[in-house]
């Protein structure tokens, strides 16, 4: 290097001397003398010295420098402690760079993988199985079709060997997020299984009894016929799709859980799964796929695709041998399948649903959101005015985040047109629940859990709950009519009495043992007196038969109470039932509740929590408060209290309490 520097200096000085021989330069120097000539030569030497020092820079003592970066850029420090920006493990990237293998990944992946395994044979450090799995997973992401599946099969196998040898070390084999490397290897295995599933699905191989595929290292994988452990017949599933293919929007929480396997959305065919419960369009179930493995020989692996419905079970055995046998926690995703269901239900105009109830009978009724499972307690959610079952999305998704809730409860929705009279909607709900009881309570075992049912009603939905759980079935009849049944027989014809009794007698359900009122207007809401509400009452298009029934009932009411102010028959609609002066609300607010049912109130206050006396903007505390309930929780919220985290936590507490009592 020193000789090279001296050569550069010599050539530079020669170039200066040659330049000075030019005619115009000689003329210039003849006028300015030889002093400038010496100056240029001097500068040339200094420049040459600078060049020489730059060439010698590798000889400087300081080769490493540290620069400060912004706080925002510094967050990468915490992310990259395990996984590098490339997506590979930090240990993988360090190994590749340290062994000059990084540039060979794309050109010679098999040679790179072989070198990794060669190092393992020397060191016996199981980390190199993890590195091999990580490299195959990384390369598989960049390929498609058969090229990708070969890499993913190898990634799965190397992950399997790592986990097997990890267990041989005697470490705690629970899925612990404290062992970050271990957790990441499980993620690699899951992603590899997802890549294999995508290939099998697109190539329609899952329906075959047996077939064989080859990995990148030549290892043979024999696939057995898939096994389905589902809550529905396998032929009911029209499509399995990867949860990773969807982005969920509109739900507060992402209800996913760490474990082994590939979370899938199983979309079911449009068919009834129950006589009493309606099946919504796009019904789904949460499923996790695991490739159960068994080594047949040194170079052959047997794989059996196992599809487990995680609403039924959350663990599985993934291996046939002693070490990989036993129960493993499954990767679970309950949010994505649920969101796919809500998305498939489709848009409904809530205003027309309310104003034109007779044209929306197909969307009314008691709906399942997953196939019925004996041994799980039903929780029925009833929405309020100008609303729909989708309003319970955050509530159900959040509750399913609890393993105990998932294990012991199943959720149903009751959908109805809120333009219908409240009592008529309550009758429809009662009939649907009685039909469900008749269908599902076929033995003492199935009856035991069904008859621990919980009802949860928001706003008007709470009034439906109250009507189903009256302590005295004749209370509404006697207090509206101001007469007993015997007295009514003297004043009304047989047909008139039958009509009144059918409408006003509220037979309580004896299989509901807990109920939750949420922002329920037990004594009505002054909002129902506003002009916009009266406009809604006028626009509500009840059927001719329903209007005739209302006219007859109000005529009978005025005949029984000739001295009272005449009431408008339009109060017979759902909105009219919320008027504080409505006979139904005036009576319902004082009706006694069933003594063997535990009632809870969750009340919204738009200004402060835990403060009685306020309002949620629609229903005042004086209307939503009920004396003698098991608990009353006031949260800071508008009328949509059922969508707040505080209210959801309170429902969770109530459901856990229900299990313990």
GROMACS .gro file of N, CA and C in nm, residues 206-263:
model
  174
  206UNK      N    1  -5.697  -3.248  -0.022
  206UNK     CA    2  -5.744  -3.282   0.112
  206UNK      C    3  -5.850  -3.392   0.110
  207UNK      N    4  -5.918  -3.408  -0.001
  207UNK     CA    5  -6.022  -3.511  -0.007
  207UNK      C    6  -5.970  -3.649  -0.040
  208UNK      N    7  -5.840  -3.659  -0.073
  208UNK     CA    8  -5.784  -3.789  -0.110
  208UNK      C    9  -5.753  -3.873   0.014
  209UNK      N   10  -5.759  -4.004  -0.003
  209UNK     CA   11  -5.729  -4.094   0.109
  209UNK      C   12  -5.581  -4.088   0.146
  210UNK      N   13  -5.492  -4.105   0.047
  210UNK     CA   14  -5.348  -4.098   0.071
  210UNK      C   15  -5.280  -4.035  -0.049
  211UNK      N   16  -5.171  -3.968  -0.024
  211UNK     CA   17  -5.086  -3.915  -0.130
  211UNK      C   18  -4.950  -3.883  -0.069
  212UNK      N   19  -4.853  -3.854  -0.153
  212UNK     CA   20  -4.716  -3.833  -0.106
  212UNK      C   21  -4.659  -3.705  -0.166
  213UNK      N   22  -4.584  -3.630  -0.083
  213UNK     CA   23  -4.513  -3.509  -0.127
  213UNK      C   24  -4.369  -3.518  -0.080
  214UNK      N   25  -4.284  -3.441  -0.147
  214UNK     CA   26  -4.141  -3.443  -0.116
  214UNK      C   27  -4.095  -3.307  -0.067
  215UNK      N   28  -4.007  -3.306   0.034
  215UNK     CA   29  -3.953  -3.182   0.088
  215UNK      C   30  -3.830  -3.139   0.010
  216UNK      N   31  -3.774  -3.022   0.045
  216UNK     CA   32  -3.659  -2.967  -0.025
  216UNK      C   33  -3.536  -3.054  -0.009
  217UNK      N   34  -3.527  -3.128   0.104
  217UNK     CA   35  -3.411  -3.213   0.128
  217UNK      C   36  -3.433  -3.357   0.080
  218UNK      N   37  -3.542  -3.381   0.007
  218UNK     CA   38  -3.570  -3.515  -0.044
  218UNK      C   39  -3.650  -3.601   0.050
  219UNK      N   40  -3.678  -3.554   0.170
  219UNK     CA   41  -3.756  -3.633   0.266
  219UNK      C   42  -3.897  -3.655   0.213
  220UNK      N   43  -3.951  -3.774   0.234
  220UNK     CA   44  -4.083  -3.810   0.183
  220UNK      C   45  -4.188  -3.791   0.293
  221UNK      N   46  -4.301  -3.734   0.254
  221UNK     CA   47  -4.412  -3.714   0.347
  221UNK      C   48  -4.536  -3.784   0.292
  222UNK      N   49  -4.580  -3.884   0.365
  222UNK     CA   50  -4.702  -3.956   0.328
  222UNK      C   51  -4.820  -3.898   0.405
  223UNK      N   52  -4.923  -3.855   0.333
  223UNK     CA   53  -5.041  -3.794   0.394
  223UNK      C   54  -5.154  -3.896   0.404
  224UNK      N   55  -5.209  -3.907   0.525
  224UNK     CA   56  -5.325  -3.992   0.546
  224UNK      C   57  -5.453  -3.913   0.520
  225UNK      N   58  -5.564  -3.983   0.520
  225UNK     CA   59  -5.694  -3.919   0.503
  225UNK      C   60  -5.720  -3.826   0.622
  226UNK      N   61  -5.771  -3.705   0.599
  226UNK     CA   62  -5.793  -3.611   0.710
  226UNK      C   63  -5.894  -3.663   0.812
  227UNK      N   64  -5.878  -3.618   0.935
  227UNK     CA   65  -5.971  -3.648   1.043
  227UNK      C   66  -6.040  -3.518   1.084
  228UNK      N   67  -6.174  -3.523   1.099
  228UNK     CA   68  -6.251  -3.404   1.134
  228UNK      C   69  -6.320  -3.426   1.268
  229UNK      N   70  -6.289  -3.343   1.365
  229UNK     CA   71  -6.358  -3.344   1.494
  229UNK      C   72  -6.432  -3.212   1.506
  230UNK      N   73  -6.553  -3.209   1.449
  230UNK     CA   74  -6.629  -3.085   1.436
  230UNK      C   75  -6.763  -3.097   1.507
  231UNK      N   76  -6.824  -2.984   1.533
  231UNK     CA   77  -6.957  -2.981   1.595
  231UNK      C   78  -7.067  -2.999   1.492
  232UNK      N   79  -7.031  -3.014   1.364
  232UNK     CA   80  -7.126  -3.038   1.256
  232UNK      C   81  -7.071  -3.151   1.169
  233UNK      N   82  -7.155  -3.216   1.089
  233UNK     CA   83  -7.102  -3.316   0.995
  233UNK      C   84  -7.001  -3.252   0.900
  234UNK      N   85  -6.889  -3.319   0.870
  234UNK     CA   86  -6.787  -3.260   0.782
  234UNK      C   87  -6.841  -3.215   0.648
  235UNK      N   88  -6.942  -3.286   0.596
  235UNK     CA   89  -6.997  -3.247   0.466
  235UNK      C   90  -7.073  -3.115   0.473
  236UNK      N   91  -7.099  -3.065   0.596
  236UNK     CA   92  -7.166  -2.935   0.609
  236UNK      C   93  -7.071  -2.819   0.581
  237UNK      N   94  -6.941  -2.846   0.585
  237UNK     CA   95  -6.842  -2.741   0.561
  237UNK      C   96  -6.823  -2.726   0.410
  238UNK      N   97  -6.847  -2.606   0.361
  238UNK     CA   98  -6.830  -2.582   0.217
  238UNK      C   99  -6.692  -2.525   0.186
  239UNK      N  100  -6.623  -2.474   0.289
  239UNK     CA  101  -6.491  -2.417   0.263
  239UNK      C  102  -6.415  -2.399   0.394
  240UNK      N  103  -6.288  -2.437   0.394
  240UNK     CA  104  -6.194  -2.401   0.499
  240UNK      C  105  -6.103  -2.292   0.442
  241UNK      N  106  -6.086  -2.185   0.516
  241UNK     CA  107  -5.994  -2.080   0.472
  241UNK      C  108  -5.909  -2.034   0.589
  242UNK      N  109  -5.790  -1.985   0.558
  242UNK     CA  110  -5.695  -1.942   0.661
  242UNK      C  111  -5.742  -1.813   0.727
  243UNK      N  112  -5.740  -1.810   0.859
  243UNK     CA  113  -5.772  -1.686   0.929
  243UNK      C  114  -5.675  -1.574   0.890
  244UNK      N  115  -5.553  -1.613   0.855
  244UNK     CA  116  -5.452  -1.514   0.818
  244UNK      C  117  -5.485  -1.445   0.686
  245UNK      N  118  -5.584  -1.495   0.613
  245UNK     CA  119  -5.623  -1.433   0.486
  245UNK      C  120  -5.719  -1.316   0.507
  246UNK      N  121  -5.760  -1.290   0.632
  246UNK     CA  122  -5.860  -1.187   0.658
  246UNK      C  123  -5.804  -1.079   0.751
  247UNK      N  124  -5.854  -0.958   0.732
  247UNK     CA  125  -5.827  -0.848   0.825
  247UNK      C  126  -5.960  -0.808   0.887
  248UNK      N  127  -5.970  -0.819   1.018
  248UNK     CA  128  -6.095  -0.790   1.088
  248UNK      C  129  -6.100  -0.642   1.123
  249UNK      N  130  -6.212  -0.579   1.092
  249UNK     CA  131  -6.234  -0.439   1.127
  249UNK      C  132  -6.367  -0.426   1.200
  250UNK      N  133  -6.372  -0.335   1.296
  250UNK     CA  134  -6.498  -0.305   1.363
  250UNK      C  135  -6.518  -0.373   1.496
  251UNK      N  136  -6.426  -0.459   1.538
  251UNK     CA  137  -6.436  -0.521   1.670
  251UNK      C  138  -6.326  -0.466   1.760
  252UNK      N  139  -6.358  -0.450   1.886
  252UNK     CA  140  -6.268  -0.387   1.981
  252UNK      C  141  -6.145  -0.472   2.010
  253UNK      N  142  -6.163  -0.604   2.024
  253UNK     CA  143  -6.055  -0.693   2.063
  253UNK      C  144  -6.028  -0.796   1.954
  254UNK      N  145  -5.903  -0.843   1.949
  254UNK     CA  146  -5.867  -0.953   1.860
  254UNK      C  147  -5.847  -1.076   1.947
  255UNK      N  148  -5.945  -1.163   1.945
  255UNK     CA  149  -5.950  -1.277   2.037
  255UNK      C  150  -5.874  -1.396   1.979
  256UNK      N  151  -5.739  -1.389   1.990
  256UNK     CA  152  -5.653  -1.496   1.941
  256UNK      C  153  -5.567  -1.548   2.056
  257UNK      N  154  -5.529  -1.676   2.046
  257UNK     CA  155  -5.455  -1.738   2.155
  257UNK      C  156  -5.341  -1.823   2.099
  258UNK      N  157  -5.228  -1.818   2.167
  258UNK     CA  158  -5.108  -1.889   2.123
  258UNK      C  159  -5.124  -2.040   2.141
  259UNK      N  160  -5.067  -2.115   2.048
  259UNK     CA  161  -5.066  -2.260   2.055
  259UNK      C  162  -5.017  -2.316   1.923
  260UNK      N  163  -5.026  -2.446   1.906
  260UNK     CA  164  -4.982  -2.508   1.782
  260UNK      C  165  -5.100  -2.527   1.687
  261UNK      N  166  -5.071  -2.520   1.557
  261UNK     CA  167  -5.175  -2.540   1.458
  261UNK      C  168  -5.206  -2.414   1.379
  262UNK      N  169  -5.293  -2.431   1.281
  262UNK     CA  170  -5.329  -2.323   1.189
  262UNK      C  171  -5.477  -2.288   1.209
  263UNK      N  172  -5.510  -2.170   1.262
  263UNK     CA  173  -5.650  -2.131   1.277
  263UNK      C  174  -5.717  -2.113   1.142
   0.00000   0.00000   0.00000
